[in-house]
Amino acid sequence: MIILGIETSCDETAASIVVDGSEILSSVVSSQVDVHHKYGGVVPELASRKHIEDIVPIVKEAVSKAGINFKQIDALAVTQGPGLIGSLIVGFAFAKSFAYTLGIPWIGVNHLEGHINSVFLESNPPVFPFVSLLVSGGHTSVYYVKNHTNIELMGQTRDDAAGEAFDKVSKAIGFGYPGGTIIDRLAKDGDPSKIIFPRAYLDKFGFDFSFSGIKTSVNRYLQTHNNEYKNQIADIVAGFQEAVVDVLSCKVLNAAIKMDCDHISIVGGVAANSRLRERAKLDAEPKGIKVYIPSVDLCGDNAAMIAATGYYYLKDGKSSDINDDVYSRIKNISTKPMDRSGPRI
Ligand code: KG4
Ligand code: ZN
């Protein structure tokens, strides 16, 4: 089944052609970083307008790079939510009308399920059931993944997402948006043990997160070291990054042990972080747990993960209806809280 995937939930316009949910023929991502950089974050109205400009050329480019024509597309998958409403509407309305014109089925996909399924676009994916840590700019959650479409929430952030913390710390230091890649690069020259920031484990045996405290703690450090912090940037960001990575790695391992899983995946924009990729493996392997992290291109928002997720629903005979609409907040993935008591590791 040849599926055209479309993703416009935030500040990337993306289109991709994927065969049978696993073989990527093309994946085109047009970033809006240049539009939003000077504002220090994504401006929703500007994002929607840019999606409108980019959607047609990006879809054309994805189809042409895949070496197919429109008539060969069997179905369409598009992000339905969560995300910025104005941005989602652009991709969703385009997908509806395009599928209607071609006379093919289409399906609205949950962006978070897209990230979780991104790991199946790589060879040797994890085996069900496994535990997945989703770390992005808008979400930080741990899931118990029973299959491609049956995914249970184990815990989530109570305030900021991990990516949001990276972005806010970058902004406070004066590097701006998007912060994750900048901090990742600068931290390589720093010593993570020189400036220690607090680790918010909350209930150490539960799976909820909190990242607003560490951001405040970095801000306080910058204020109280106003004269010297400019010479300590690498150590500050390395210390901050290590604190975030410590908590993420500990929680996902705790969750895997609790659910008796020996496979975990880490997905979403922050999964591109080089220290997180390294640490998760260092921590997990001695415990006999295998870590699966997609290649960096598949960590950030992309449409291949949307096409792949759409495939699993369409294969089960599901499709969307012309009256369906986008949603801004989490839907579909079970939000039923699980038993919080976990083992000590
Ligand atoms: O998944 P994503 O592309 O979009 C959302 O769905 O939110 O994630 C974007 C987030 C941003 O907060 C960005 O700063 C962060 O991922 N990010 C990183 C890295 N690359 C992107 N965070 C830490 N280290 C990175 N290398
Ligand atoms: Zn995302």
mmCIF file of N, CA and C in Angstrom, residues 134-141 157-168 209-212 214-215 240 244 248 270:
data_model
loop_
_atom_site.group_PDB
_atom_site.id
_atom_site.type_symbol
_atom_site.label_atom_id
_atom_site.label_comp_id
_atom_site.label_asym_id
_atom_site.label_seq_id
_atom_site.Cartn_x
_atom_site.Cartn_y
_atom_site.Cartn_z
ATOM 1 N N LEU A 134 8.445 9.206 24.898
ATOM 2 C CA LEU A 134 8.232 10.217 23.854
ATOM 3 C C LEU A 134 8.647 11.571 24.417
ATOM 4 N N VAL A 135 9.687 12.147 23.842
ATOM 5 C CA VAL A 135 10.210 13.426 24.342
ATOM 6 C C VAL A 135 10.251 14.435 23.200
ATOM 7 N N SER A 136 9.361 15.430 23.272
ATOM 8 C CA SER A 136 9.342 16.415 22.189
ATOM 9 C C SER A 136 9.202 17.808 22.767
ATOM 10 N N GLY A 137 8.884 18.772 21.902
ATOM 11 C CA GLY A 137 8.740 20.152 22.363
ATOM 12 C C GLY A 137 7.439 20.363 23.121
ATOM 13 N N GLY A 138 6.449 19.531 22.840
ATOM 14 C CA GLY A 138 5.140 19.710 23.465
ATOM 15 C C GLY A 138 4.776 18.607 24.445
ATOM 16 N N HIS A 139 5.475 17.474 24.396
ATOM 17 C CA HIS A 139 5.096 16.323 25.222
ATOM 18 C C HIS A 139 6.314 15.615 25.799
ATOM 19 N N THR A 140 6.130 15.083 27.008
ATOM 20 C CA THR A 140 7.119 14.168 27.579
ATOM 21 C C THR A 140 6.312 13.105 28.303
ATOM 22 N N SER A 141 6.284 11.901 27.757
ATOM 23 C CA SER A 141 5.416 10.851 28.301
ATOM 24 C C SER A 141 6.085 9.492 28.144
ATOM 25 N N THR A 157 4.540 14.551 31.696
ATOM 26 C CA THR A 157 4.992 15.722 32.430
ATOM 27 C C THR A 157 3.806 16.450 33.035
ATOM 28 N N ARG A 158 4.042 16.993 34.229
ATOM 29 C CA ARG A 158 2.976 17.746 34.889
ATOM 30 C C ARG A 158 3.061 19.220 34.524
ATOM 31 N N ASP A 159 4.162 19.625 33.881
ATOM 32 C CA ASP A 159 4.282 21.040 33.510
ATOM 33 C C ASP A 159 4.969 21.159 32.147
ATOM 34 N N ASP A 160 6.248 21.567 32.104
ATOM 35 C CA ASP A 160 6.920 21.744 30.813
ATOM 36 C C ASP A 160 7.332 20.403 30.212
ATOM 37 N N ALA A 161 7.389 20.344 28.884
ATOM 38 C CA ALA A 161 7.965 19.186 28.203
ATOM 39 C C ALA A 161 9.487 19.338 28.215
ATOM 40 N N ALA A 162 10.203 18.230 28.039
ATOM 41 C CA ALA A 162 11.672 18.295 28.071
ATOM 42 C C ALA A 162 12.200 19.237 26.976
ATOM 43 N N GLY A 163 11.638 19.133 25.767
ATOM 44 C CA GLY A 163 12.088 19.999 24.658
ATOM 45 C C GLY A 163 11.833 21.462 24.962
ATOM 46 N N GLU A 164 10.714 21.712 25.630
ATOM 47 C CA GLU A 164 10.358 23.081 26.019
ATOM 48 C C GLU A 164 11.417 23.625 26.982
ATOM 49 N N ALA A 165 11.894 22.775 27.902
ATOM 50 C CA ALA A 165 12.934 23.198 28.846
ATOM 51 C C ALA A 165 14.217 23.552 28.080
ATOM 52 N N PHE A 166 14.583 22.714 27.097
ATOM 53 C CA PHE A 166 15.765 23.029 26.274
ATOM 54 C C PHE A 166 15.566 24.387 25.584
ATOM 55 N N ASP A 167 14.375 24.589 25.016
ATOM 56 C CA ASP A 167 14.113 25.836 24.278
ATOM 57 C C ASP A 167 14.144 27.049 25.204
ATOM 58 N N LYS A 168 13.572 26.906 26.423
ATOM 59 C CA LYS A 168 13.507 28.052 27.344
ATOM 60 C C LYS A 168 14.890 28.379 27.912
ATOM 61 N N PHE A 209 6.737 13.391 35.098
ATOM 62 C CA PHE A 209 7.924 14.246 34.998
ATOM 63 C C PHE A 209 7.570 15.681 35.386
ATOM 64 N N SER A 210 8.607 16.468 35.684
ATOM 65 C CA SER A 210 8.427 17.913 35.865
ATOM 66 C C SER A 210 9.725 18.586 35.414
ATOM 67 N N PHE A 211 9.611 19.509 34.478
ATOM 68 C CA PHE A 211 10.822 20.191 33.993
ATOM 69 C C PHE A 211 10.774 21.709 34.183
ATOM 70 N N SER A 212 9.741 22.202 34.891
ATOM 71 C CA SER A 212 9.697 23.664 35.031
ATOM 72 C C SER A 212 10.693 24.124 36.100
ATOM 73 N N ILE A 214 13.738 22.962 36.817
ATOM 74 C CA ILE A 214 15.133 23.049 36.346
ATOM 75 C C ILE A 214 15.342 24.305 35.506
ATOM 76 N N LYS A 215 14.324 24.683 34.760
ATOM 77 C CA LYS A 215 14.410 25.910 33.954
ATOM 78 C C LYS A 215 14.553 27.110 34.893
ATOM 79 N N PHE A 240 22.858 21.370 32.792
ATOM 80 C CA PHE A 240 21.399 21.332 32.579
ATOM 81 C C PHE A 240 21.021 20.061 31.804
ATOM 82 N N VAL A 244 18.515 16.746 32.895
ATOM 83 C CA VAL A 244 17.324 16.310 32.145
ATOM 84 C C VAL A 244 17.490 14.851 31.714
ATOM 85 N N LEU A 248 15.189 11.397 32.516
ATOM 86 C CA LEU A 248 14.541 10.674 31.403
ATOM 87 C C LEU A 248 14.998 9.220 31.367
ATOM 88 N N VAL A 270 13.507 15.435 21.026
ATOM 89 C CA VAL A 270 14.600 15.396 22.005
ATOM 90 C C VAL A 270 15.383 14.071 21.919
#
